[in-house]
XYZ file of C-alpha atoms in Angstrom:
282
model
C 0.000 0.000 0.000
C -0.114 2.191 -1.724
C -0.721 0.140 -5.170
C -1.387 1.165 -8.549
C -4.940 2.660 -8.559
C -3.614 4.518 -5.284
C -0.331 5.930 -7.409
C -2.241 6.601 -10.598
C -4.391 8.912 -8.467
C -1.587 10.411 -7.025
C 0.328 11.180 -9.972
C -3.135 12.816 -11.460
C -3.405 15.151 -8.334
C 0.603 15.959 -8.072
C -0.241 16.877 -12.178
C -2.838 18.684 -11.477
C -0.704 20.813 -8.458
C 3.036 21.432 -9.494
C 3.264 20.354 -13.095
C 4.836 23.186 -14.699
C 6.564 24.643 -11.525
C 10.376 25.083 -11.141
C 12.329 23.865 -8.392
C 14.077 26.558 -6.321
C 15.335 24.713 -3.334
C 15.380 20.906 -1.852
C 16.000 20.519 1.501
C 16.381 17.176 3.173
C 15.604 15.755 6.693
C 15.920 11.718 6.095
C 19.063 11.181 3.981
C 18.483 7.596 3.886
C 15.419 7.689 1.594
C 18.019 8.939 -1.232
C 18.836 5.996 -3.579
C 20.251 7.723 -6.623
C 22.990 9.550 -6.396
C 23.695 8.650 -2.840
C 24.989 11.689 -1.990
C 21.866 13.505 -0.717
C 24.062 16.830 -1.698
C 24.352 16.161 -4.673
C 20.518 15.084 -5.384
C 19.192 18.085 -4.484
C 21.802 19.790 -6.657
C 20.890 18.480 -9.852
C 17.061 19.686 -8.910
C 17.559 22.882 -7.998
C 16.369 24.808 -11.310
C 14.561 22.165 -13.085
C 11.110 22.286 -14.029
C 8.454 19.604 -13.930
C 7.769 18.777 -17.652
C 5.137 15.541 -17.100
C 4.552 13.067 -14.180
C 4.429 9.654 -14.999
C 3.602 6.440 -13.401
C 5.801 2.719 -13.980
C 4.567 0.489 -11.698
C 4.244 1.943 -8.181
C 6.887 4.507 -9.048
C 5.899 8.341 -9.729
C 8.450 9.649 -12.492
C 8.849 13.089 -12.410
C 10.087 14.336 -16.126
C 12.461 17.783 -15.356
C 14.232 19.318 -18.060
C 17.483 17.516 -17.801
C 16.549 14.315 -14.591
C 13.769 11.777 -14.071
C 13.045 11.738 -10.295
C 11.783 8.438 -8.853
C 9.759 8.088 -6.300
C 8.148 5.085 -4.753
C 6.089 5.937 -1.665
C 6.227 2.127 0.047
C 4.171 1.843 2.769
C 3.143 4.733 4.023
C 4.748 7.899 2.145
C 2.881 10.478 0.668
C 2.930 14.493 -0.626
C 1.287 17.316 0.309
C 1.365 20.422 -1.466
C 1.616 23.910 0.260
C 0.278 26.724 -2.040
C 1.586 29.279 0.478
C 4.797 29.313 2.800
C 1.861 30.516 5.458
C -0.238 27.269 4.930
C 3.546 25.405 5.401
C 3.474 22.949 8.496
C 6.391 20.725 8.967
C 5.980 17.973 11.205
C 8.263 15.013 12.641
C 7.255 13.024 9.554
C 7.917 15.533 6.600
C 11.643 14.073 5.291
C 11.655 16.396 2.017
C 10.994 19.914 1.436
C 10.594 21.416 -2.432
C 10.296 24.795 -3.101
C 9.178 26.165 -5.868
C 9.905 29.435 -7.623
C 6.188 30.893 -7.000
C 6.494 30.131 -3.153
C 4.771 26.885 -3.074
C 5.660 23.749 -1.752
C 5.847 20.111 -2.287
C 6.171 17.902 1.155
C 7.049 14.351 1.153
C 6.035 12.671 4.336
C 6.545 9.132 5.654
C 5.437 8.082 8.987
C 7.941 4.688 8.372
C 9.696 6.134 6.498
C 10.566 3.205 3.816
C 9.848 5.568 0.472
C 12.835 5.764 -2.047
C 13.872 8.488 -4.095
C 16.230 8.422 -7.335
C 17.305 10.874 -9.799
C 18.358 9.785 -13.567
C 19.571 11.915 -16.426
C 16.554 11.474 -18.536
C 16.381 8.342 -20.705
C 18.464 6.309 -18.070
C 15.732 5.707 -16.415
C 14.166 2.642 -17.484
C 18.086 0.967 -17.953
C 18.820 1.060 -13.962
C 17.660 -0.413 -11.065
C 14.741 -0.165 -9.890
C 12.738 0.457 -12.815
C 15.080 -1.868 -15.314
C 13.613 -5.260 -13.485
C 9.628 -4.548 -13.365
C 7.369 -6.484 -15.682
C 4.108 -5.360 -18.112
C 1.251 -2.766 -17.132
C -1.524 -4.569 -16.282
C -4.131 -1.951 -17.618
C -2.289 -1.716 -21.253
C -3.120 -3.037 -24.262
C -0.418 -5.408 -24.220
C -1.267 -7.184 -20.968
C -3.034 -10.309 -22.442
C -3.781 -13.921 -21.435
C -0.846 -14.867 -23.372
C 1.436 -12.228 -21.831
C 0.363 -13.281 -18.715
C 1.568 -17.182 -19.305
C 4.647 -16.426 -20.828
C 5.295 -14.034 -17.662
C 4.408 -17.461 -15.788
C 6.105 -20.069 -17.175
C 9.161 -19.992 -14.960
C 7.252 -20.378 -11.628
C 5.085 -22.899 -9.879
C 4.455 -20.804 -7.047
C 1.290 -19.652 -5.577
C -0.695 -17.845 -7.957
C -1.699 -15.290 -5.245
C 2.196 -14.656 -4.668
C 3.164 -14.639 -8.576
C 0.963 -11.726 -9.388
C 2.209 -9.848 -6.143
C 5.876 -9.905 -7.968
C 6.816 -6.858 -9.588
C 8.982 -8.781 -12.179
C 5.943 -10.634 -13.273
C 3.251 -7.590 -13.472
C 3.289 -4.358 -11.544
C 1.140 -2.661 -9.569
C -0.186 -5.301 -8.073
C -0.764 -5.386 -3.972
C -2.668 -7.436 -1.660
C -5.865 -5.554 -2.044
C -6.194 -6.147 -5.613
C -4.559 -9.666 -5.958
C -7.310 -10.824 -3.326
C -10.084 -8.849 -4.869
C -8.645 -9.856 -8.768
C -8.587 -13.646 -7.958
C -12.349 -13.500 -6.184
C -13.682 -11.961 -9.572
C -11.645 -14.856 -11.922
C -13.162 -17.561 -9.010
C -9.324 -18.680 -8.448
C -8.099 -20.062 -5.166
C -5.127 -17.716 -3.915
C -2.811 -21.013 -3.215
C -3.279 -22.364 -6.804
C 0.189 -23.261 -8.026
C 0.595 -21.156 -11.325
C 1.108 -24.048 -13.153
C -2.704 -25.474 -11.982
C -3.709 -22.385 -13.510
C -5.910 -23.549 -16.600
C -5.640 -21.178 -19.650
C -9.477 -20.513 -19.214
C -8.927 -19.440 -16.040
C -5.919 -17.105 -17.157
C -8.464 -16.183 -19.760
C -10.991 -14.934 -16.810
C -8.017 -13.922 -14.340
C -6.803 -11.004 -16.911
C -9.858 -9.012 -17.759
C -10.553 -9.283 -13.419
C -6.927 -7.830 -13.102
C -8.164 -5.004 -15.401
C -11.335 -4.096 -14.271
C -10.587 -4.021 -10.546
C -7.631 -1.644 -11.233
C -9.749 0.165 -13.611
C -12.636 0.970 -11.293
C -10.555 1.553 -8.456
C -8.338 4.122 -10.109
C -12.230 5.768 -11.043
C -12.898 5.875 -7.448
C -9.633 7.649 -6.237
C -8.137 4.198 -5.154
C -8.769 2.237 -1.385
C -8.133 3.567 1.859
C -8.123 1.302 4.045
C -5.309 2.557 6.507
C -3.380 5.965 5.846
C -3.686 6.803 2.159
C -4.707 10.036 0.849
C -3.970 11.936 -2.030
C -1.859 15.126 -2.598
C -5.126 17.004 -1.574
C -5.762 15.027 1.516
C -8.394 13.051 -0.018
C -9.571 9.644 0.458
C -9.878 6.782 -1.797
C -13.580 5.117 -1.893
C -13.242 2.046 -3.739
C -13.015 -0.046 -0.141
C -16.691 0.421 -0.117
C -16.990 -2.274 -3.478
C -13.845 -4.601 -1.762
C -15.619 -7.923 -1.766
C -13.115 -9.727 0.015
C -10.294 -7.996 1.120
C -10.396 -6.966 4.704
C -13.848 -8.868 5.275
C -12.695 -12.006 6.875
C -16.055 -13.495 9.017
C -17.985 -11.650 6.408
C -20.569 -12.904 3.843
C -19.660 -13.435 0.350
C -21.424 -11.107 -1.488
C -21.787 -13.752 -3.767
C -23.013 -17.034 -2.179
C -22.909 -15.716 1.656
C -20.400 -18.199 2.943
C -17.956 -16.671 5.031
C -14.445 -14.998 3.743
C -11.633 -16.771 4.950
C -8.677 -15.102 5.774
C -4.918 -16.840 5.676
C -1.235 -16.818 6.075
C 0.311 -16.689 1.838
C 3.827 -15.409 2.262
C 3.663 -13.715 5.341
C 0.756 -11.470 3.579
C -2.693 -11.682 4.877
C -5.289 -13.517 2.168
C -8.698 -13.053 1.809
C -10.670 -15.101 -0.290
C -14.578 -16.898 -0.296
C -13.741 -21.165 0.078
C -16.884 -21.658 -1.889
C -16.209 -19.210 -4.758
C -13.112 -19.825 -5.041
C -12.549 -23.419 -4.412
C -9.107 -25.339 -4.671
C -9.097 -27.632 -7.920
C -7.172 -30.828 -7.571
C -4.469 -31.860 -9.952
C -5.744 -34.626 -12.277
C -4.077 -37.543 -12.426
């Protein structure tokens, strides 16, 4: 958290806020969140003076397009910006690690209560060559992100199908929220080795994976714990969640009760008689 519907939203908002601005100053509390270069010097250096061409989104990384660097951003658990129009609406608190200023007096705060966010800057272009960006897999709400795609991203695994889709390499964006709420839609047991998978079911699985991102991103994306947008704002699709977070709970489907389980350390909610575990043939 935050996952792709969550990011998307962001990324609209932050467009809507500084795009177009130019950065006077960067001041940083929390070194440590600097990836790229690791001198934290030297990162806000090669900002000071650029302006913010386009924001982009790769995954759960915001790109930032300046006239000469791609900033990187991936807000983890917990991060998030807030935008300041005026240095007298400016509060700092224990939890703001970077400052930007902008030319006009405005400001950009990120904030990160865990402080696990990363931050890189590329010369534009090297982006997508280097770590972490190089390694991520297909957009899930593209074109290009088929049944087919999605099998040949597969073929190298026989793990869990819940845990497949939550790797990055395989398909971004993808969280816990809208694995377990992708796999209720496609009827698929979260434990199903991904070579159990039938091709029908891959057939189902995809269109789920794009239509729960689609209509969450329409609703502002889930809060469920701490996200809000660059405007404060909450997200509202956790209101259509039919499994996620709903363990004890009738399925909205059959009314049996979602089940809720240990898959890689990550809590996984799914209905037992929805989604039932198929036996290998012999």
């Amino acid at each position: 958290m935050p996952e792709l519907p969550e990011v998307e939203t962001v990324k609209e908002t932050l467009k809507q806020l500084v795009l177009g601005k130019t950065i006077r100053d960067v001041v940083i509390f929390w070194p440590k969140l600097i990836k790229e270069p690791p001198d934290s010097h030297e990162f806000a250096e090669r900002l000071k003076g650029q302006t913010i061409h386009n924001i982009r989104r790769r995954g759960k990384f915001l790109c930032l397009d300046l006239d000469e660097e791609v900033l990187v951003s991936h807000l983890r658990m917990e991060g998030k910006y807030v935008y300041f129009n005026h240095r007298a609406d400016v509060t700092k608190d224990a939890h703001t690690h970077v400052i930007f200023t902008f030319t006009d007096g405005s400001e950009l705060h990120y904030k990160d209560v865990r402080k696990f966010g990363t931050m890189h800057v590329f010369p534009k272009g090297e982006e997508e060559r280097r770590l972490p960006l190089v390694q991520l897999g297909p957009e899930p709400l593209e074109e290009r992100f088929t049944a087919a795609l999605l099998k040949q991203r597969l073929k190298n695994t026989t793990r869990a199908i819940k845990l497949a889709l939550l790797d990055q390499t395989v398909v971004v964006g993808l969280g816990n929220i809208y694995v377990d709420e992708a796999l209720f839609r496609a009827r698929i047991h979260p434990e199903t080795p991904t070579d159990q998978v039938s091709q029908a079911k891959l057939n189902q699985l995809v269109p789920a994976i794009k239509e729960t991102l689609g209509e969450a991103v329409e609703m502002g994306g889930s809060t469920v714990r701490t996200y809000r947008n660059g405007q404060g704002r909450m997200g509202m699709f956790q209101q259509k969640l039919a499994v996620y977070g709903r363990e004890g709970e009738p399925c909205v489907e059959c009314g049996t009760p979602i089940k809720k389980i240990k898959l890689g350390g990550r809590g996984t909610h799914f209905c037992p008689n929805c989604q039932k575990r198929r036996k290998r043939r012999a």
